Amino acid sequence: MAEAVTTMMNGPAWVDLASPDAAASRDFYGRLFGWDIEVNPDPQYGGYALAKIKGTDVAGIGPQQTPDSPVAWSFYVGTKDAAALESKVKAAGGNVIAPTFDVGPQGKMAVFQDPAGAFISVWQPATMGGFQWGSDNMFGWAELNSRDLSKALPFYGKVFGWDPKPSTTGDGGGGAGYTEFHSDGQSIAGAQDMNPMVPAQVPSYWGIYFNVDDVDKAFQKAVSLGAQPQLPPQDFPGGRFAIVADPQGASFGLLKLPS
């Protein structure tokens, strides 16, 4: 899995949370990860907040845009031209959910959906370049849980140029096939078939993991702050991980890779 610490084109650029109670979410993640979270006072950003570690941007937290929108973490891929990707998405069998639009002077973004139903966003930076990642309490990994990998894997290759390669480091020790996406020779994200225990109404999705120093302690802390356990701490060939749902219902993972 990747250990990079800066944004890359066609790689991780940003993560943010859409929450039905943004203030409560800011409190939860601030206490869990030690984030300093600042709400942008400009009305055009609708109460969007930047989470920082020592002054460096690491994530965003904002209110839901509509009451029926998913309570979830979103994964953004960096791009030099968001609008140009729209035709690639359509040609690869995906959908353009939100065509490219300006986010103030910060940059441009768009939201797409792959052929198996997972949503993924892109970020074209201007004054806001992206985030730092890879260290403790920062984004550590993104993982596609798909209802149809045979459709999803080619899509990401055609749109972002990602090269899917079989891996044994991310399969949770269960022996199921796991794929790592590579870009410019670097492993940047993972993909796997949806666990059969997941309810049928749950669509394909991108899961977000945050690096922590101690998965077990972070798991217990998250639960003490109101998170719901989804997968208790356990080892996998590439390290140790756990999954919880925050008090507003957004799932995320806690990850520790070997030093």
Short mmCIF file of C-alpha atoms in Angstrom, two decimals:
data_model
loop_
_atom_site.label_atom_id
_atom_site.label_comp_id
_atom_site.label_asym_id
_atom_site.label_seq_id
_atom_site.Cartn_x
_atom_site.Cartn_y
_atom_site.Cartn_z
CA MET A 1 0.00 0.00 0.00
CA ALA A 2 1.04 3.58 -0.62
CA GLU A 3 3.06 5.63 1.83
CA ALA A 4 3.20 8.87 -0.13
CA VAL A 5 2.67 12.13 1.76
CA THR A 6 1.67 14.58 -0.95
CA THR A 7 -1.05 14.96 -3.55
CA MET A 8 -0.42 13.54 -7.00
CA MET A 9 -2.17 13.89 -10.32
CA ASN A 10 -4.33 10.82 -11.05
CA GLY A 11 -3.88 9.85 -7.41
CA PRO A 12 -5.35 10.78 -4.02
CA ALA A 13 -6.06 14.50 -3.84
CA TRP A 14 -8.66 14.98 -1.12
CA VAL A 15 -11.28 13.40 1.15
CA ASP A 16 -14.28 15.05 2.69
CA LEU A 17 -17.36 14.18 4.70
CA ALA A 18 -20.96 15.16 4.03
CA SER A 19 -22.68 15.16 7.43
CA PRO A 20 -26.25 15.76 8.63
CA ASP A 21 -24.73 17.41 11.72
CA ALA A 22 -21.48 19.01 10.63
CA ALA A 23 -20.81 20.58 14.05
CA ALA A 24 -21.09 17.19 15.78
CA SER A 25 -18.86 15.62 13.12
CA ARG A 26 -16.23 18.33 13.58
CA ASP A 27 -16.25 17.62 17.32
CA PHE A 28 -15.98 13.85 16.86
CA TYR A 29 -13.09 13.89 14.38
CA GLY A 30 -11.31 16.70 16.16
CA ARG A 31 -11.28 14.68 19.36
CA LEU A 32 -10.45 11.39 17.64
CA PHE A 33 -7.61 12.54 15.39
CA GLY A 34 -6.55 15.80 17.04
CA TRP A 35 -7.58 17.81 14.00
CA ASP A 36 -7.85 21.59 14.15
CA ILE A 37 -11.01 22.29 12.18
CA GLU A 38 -11.85 25.72 10.78
CA VAL A 39 -15.20 26.58 9.18
CA ASN A 40 -14.88 28.86 6.16
CA PRO A 41 -16.92 32.01 6.97
CA ASP A 42 -17.60 32.78 3.30
CA PRO A 43 -21.29 31.96 2.61
CA GLN A 44 -20.47 30.53 -0.83
CA TYR A 45 -18.87 27.50 0.85
CA GLY A 46 -22.00 26.65 2.85
CA GLY A 47 -20.33 25.95 6.18
CA TYR A 48 -17.56 23.78 4.73
CA ALA A 49 -14.65 23.28 7.13
CA LEU A 50 -11.01 22.37 6.63
CA ALA A 51 -9.36 19.93 9.03
CA LYS A 52 -5.69 20.61 9.67
CA ILE A 53 -2.71 19.06 11.43
CA LYS A 54 -0.02 21.59 12.29
CA GLY A 55 -1.48 23.97 9.75
CA THR A 56 -1.57 21.44 6.90
CA ASP A 57 -4.88 20.54 5.23
CA VAL A 58 -5.82 16.89 5.72
CA ALA A 59 -9.60 16.64 5.08
CA GLY A 60 -12.87 18.53 4.75
CA ILE A 61 -16.15 18.35 6.67
CA GLY A 62 -19.33 19.95 5.41
CA PRO A 63 -23.10 19.67 5.73
CA GLN A 64 -25.17 17.42 3.49
CA GLN A 65 -26.22 19.21 0.33
CA THR A 66 -29.65 17.56 0.41
CA PRO A 67 -31.39 15.54 3.15
CA ASP A 68 -31.33 12.38 1.00
CA SER A 69 -27.66 12.59 0.01
CA PRO A 70 -25.38 9.87 1.45
CA VAL A 71 -23.73 10.36 4.83
CA ALA A 72 -20.30 9.29 3.69
CA TRP A 73 -16.67 10.12 3.13
CA SER A 74 -15.87 11.02 -0.49
CA PHE A 75 -12.63 10.20 -2.28
CA TYR A 76 -11.15 12.69 -4.78
CA VAL A 77 -8.59 11.99 -7.49
CA GLY A 78 -6.32 14.79 -8.65
CA THR A 79 -6.54 15.92 -12.28
CA LYS A 80 -5.20 18.66 -14.52
CA ASP A 81 -8.47 18.90 -16.45
CA ALA A 82 -11.69 17.78 -14.77
CA ALA A 83 -13.89 18.69 -17.73
CA ALA A 84 -11.82 16.58 -20.12
CA LEU A 85 -12.47 13.52 -17.96
CA GLU A 86 -16.23 13.73 -18.50
CA SER A 87 -16.07 12.29 -22.02
CA LYS A 88 -13.71 9.55 -20.80
CA VAL A 89 -16.14 8.63 -18.03
CA LYS A 90 -19.04 8.30 -20.47
CA ALA A 91 -16.97 6.33 -22.98
CA ALA A 92 -15.90 3.94 -20.22
CA GLY A 93 -19.49 3.22 -19.20
CA GLY A 94 -19.70 5.56 -16.22
CA ASN A 95 -21.99 8.47 -15.41
CA VAL A 96 -21.30 12.16 -14.87
CA ILE A 97 -23.25 12.94 -11.69
CA ALA A 98 -22.08 16.52 -11.21
CA PRO A 99 -20.42 18.15 -14.24
CA THR A 100 -17.29 20.19 -13.61
CA PHE A 101 -17.88 23.34 -11.59
CA ASP A 102 -15.81 25.99 -9.84
CA VAL A 103 -15.31 25.89 -6.09
CA GLY A 104 -14.67 29.60 -5.64
CA PRO A 105 -11.05 30.35 -6.50
CA GLN A 106 -9.94 27.08 -4.89
CA GLY A 107 -10.24 24.87 -7.96
CA LYS A 108 -12.72 22.78 -9.93
CA MET A 109 -14.42 19.51 -9.11
CA ALA A 110 -16.75 16.96 -10.64
CA VAL A 111 -18.49 13.83 -9.40
CA PHE A 112 -18.63 10.62 -11.41
CA GLN A 113 -20.08 7.14 -10.96
CA ASP A 114 -18.34 4.02 -12.19
CA PRO A 115 -20.24 1.31 -14.14
CA ALA A 116 -20.75 -0.75 -10.96
CA GLY A 117 -22.29 2.18 -9.06
CA ALA A 118 -19.49 3.63 -6.92
CA PHE A 119 -19.19 7.41 -6.74
CA ILE A 120 -15.79 9.07 -7.15
CA SER A 121 -14.90 12.75 -7.31
CA VAL A 122 -12.06 14.61 -9.00
CA TRP A 123 -10.24 17.76 -7.98
CA GLN A 124 -8.51 20.19 -10.33
CA PRO A 125 -6.42 22.44 -8.08
CA ALA A 126 -6.05 26.21 -8.35
CA THR A 127 -5.31 28.07 -5.11
CA MET A 128 -6.03 24.93 -3.07
CA GLY A 129 -3.62 22.22 -4.08
CA GLY A 130 -4.96 19.27 -2.11
CA PHE A 131 -3.96 17.56 1.10
CA GLN A 132 -1.09 15.93 2.90
CA TRP A 133 -1.51 12.24 3.56
CA GLY A 134 0.25 9.10 4.71
CA SER A 135 1.17 10.11 8.28
CA ASP A 136 -0.73 9.34 11.49
CA ASN A 137 -4.24 10.83 11.73
CA MET A 138 -4.25 11.57 8.00
CA PHE A 139 -5.74 9.77 5.02
CA GLY A 140 -3.93 6.50 4.49
CA TRP A 141 -5.76 4.43 1.88
CA ALA A 142 -8.84 4.26 -0.34
CA GLU A 143 -10.51 0.98 -1.19
CA LEU A 144 -13.18 0.25 -3.76
CA ASN A 145 -15.79 -2.25 -2.60
CA SER A 146 -17.52 -3.23 -5.81
CA ARG A 147 -20.59 -5.18 -6.88
CA ASP A 148 -18.93 -5.89 -10.23
CA LEU A 149 -15.15 -5.61 -10.44
CA SER A 150 -15.18 -6.86 -14.02
CA LYS A 151 -16.83 -3.55 -14.98
CA ALA A 152 -15.10 -1.31 -12.44
CA LEU A 153 -11.45 -2.19 -13.00
CA PRO A 154 -11.35 -1.30 -16.72
CA PHE A 155 -13.21 1.94 -15.99
CA TYR A 156 -10.48 3.31 -13.72
CA GLY A 157 -7.82 2.31 -16.20
CA LYS A 158 -9.56 4.14 -19.04
CA VAL A 159 -10.39 7.28 -17.02
CA PHE A 160 -7.30 7.72 -14.83
CA GLY A 161 -4.75 5.44 -16.45
CA TRP A 162 -4.61 3.20 -13.40
CA ASP A 163 -3.06 -0.24 -13.77
CA PRO A 164 -4.86 -2.90 -11.67
CA LYS A 165 -2.57 -5.60 -10.28
CA PRO A 166 -3.36 -8.62 -8.09
CA SER A 167 -2.19 -8.27 -4.50
CA THR A 168 -1.99 -10.38 -1.35
CA THR A 169 -1.37 -7.52 1.09
CA GLY A 170 -4.91 -6.19 1.36
CA ASP A 171 -7.17 -9.23 1.44
CA GLY A 172 -7.75 -9.19 5.19
CA GLY A 173 -6.20 -12.62 5.48
CA GLY A 174 -9.32 -14.26 4.09
CA GLY A 175 -7.76 -15.38 0.86
CA ALA A 176 -10.14 -13.40 -1.35
CA GLY A 177 -8.70 -11.69 -4.37
CA TYR A 178 -7.50 -8.15 -3.85
CA THR A 179 -6.43 -5.63 -6.46
CA GLU A 180 -4.11 -2.66 -6.08
CA PHE A 181 -4.34 0.22 -8.51
CA HIS A 182 -0.96 1.54 -9.67
CA SER A 183 -0.21 4.93 -11.21
CA ASP A 184 3.26 5.86 -12.42
CA GLY A 185 4.57 2.74 -10.71
CA GLN A 186 3.10 3.63 -7.32
CA SER A 187 0.36 1.71 -5.51
CA ILE A 188 -2.32 4.30 -4.78
CA ALA A 189 -5.60 2.50 -3.96
CA GLY A 190 -7.21 -0.90 -3.63
CA ALA A 191 -10.26 -2.75 -4.90
CA GLN A 192 -12.15 -5.88 -3.93
CA ASP A 193 -15.48 -7.60 -4.44
CA MET A 194 -18.18 -6.53 -2.01
CA ASN A 195 -18.29 -8.76 1.06
CA PRO A 196 -21.28 -11.11 0.66
CA MET A 197 -22.39 -10.23 4.20
CA VAL A 198 -23.04 -6.62 3.17
CA PRO A 199 -26.80 -6.03 2.71
CA ALA A 200 -27.90 -6.17 -0.92
CA GLN A 201 -29.20 -2.59 -0.84
CA VAL A 202 -25.70 -1.20 -0.18
CA PRO A 203 -24.24 -0.05 -3.51
CA SER A 204 -20.61 -0.16 -4.58
CA TYR A 205 -18.57 2.42 -2.69
CA TRP A 206 -15.11 3.78 -1.97
CA GLY A 207 -14.00 3.18 1.62
CA ILE A 208 -11.63 5.63 3.31
CA TYR A 209 -8.95 4.67 5.83
CA PHE A 210 -7.04 6.96 8.17
CA ASN A 211 -3.60 6.05 9.46
CA VAL A 212 -3.24 5.73 13.23
CA ASP A 213 -0.37 4.83 15.52
CA ASP A 214 -2.36 2.10 17.31
CA VAL A 215 -5.47 0.63 15.69
CA ASP A 216 -6.80 -0.94 18.89
CA LYS A 217 -6.51 2.25 20.93
CA ALA A 218 -7.99 4.37 18.13
CA PHE A 219 -10.87 1.89 17.76
CA GLN A 220 -11.68 2.04 21.46
CA LYS A 221 -11.42 5.83 21.46
CA ALA A 222 -13.76 6.10 18.47
CA VAL A 223 -16.31 3.86 20.19
CA SER A 224 -16.03 5.87 23.41
CA LEU A 225 -16.82 8.98 21.37
CA GLY A 226 -20.00 7.43 20.00
CA ALA A 227 -18.85 5.47 16.93
CA GLN A 228 -20.44 2.12 16.12
CA PRO A 229 -18.12 -0.88 15.61
CA GLN A 230 -18.38 -2.45 12.17
CA LEU A 231 -15.24 -4.57 12.00
CA PRO A 232 -13.07 -5.01 15.13
CA PRO A 233 -9.29 -4.62 14.96
CA GLN A 234 -7.62 -7.43 13.07
CA ASP A 235 -4.43 -8.22 11.23
CA PHE A 236 -4.12 -8.55 7.48
CA PRO A 237 -1.03 -9.33 5.38
CA GLY A 238 -0.19 -5.62 5.07
CA GLY A 239 -0.74 -4.51 8.67
CA ARG A 240 -3.71 -4.05 11.02
CA PHE A 241 -7.07 -2.35 10.53
CA ALA A 242 -10.58 -1.80 11.89
CA ILE A 243 -13.77 -0.18 10.59
CA VAL A 244 -16.31 1.94 12.47
CA ALA A 245 -19.25 4.20 11.67
CA ASP A 246 -19.10 7.69 13.14
CA PRO A 247 -22.02 8.97 15.27
CA GLN A 248 -23.71 10.40 12.15
CA GLY A 249 -23.41 7.09 10.28
CA ALA A 250 -20.40 7.56 7.98
CA SER A 251 -18.13 4.51 7.82
CA PHE A 252 -14.35 4.80 7.81
CA GLY A 253 -11.34 2.65 8.54
CA LEU A 254 -8.41 2.85 10.92
CA LEU A 255 -5.14 1.59 9.48
CA LYS A 256 -1.65 0.77 10.71
CA LEU A 257 1.00 -0.27 8.22
CA PRO A 258 4.37 -1.77 9.20
CA SER A 259 7.04 0.85 9.89
#
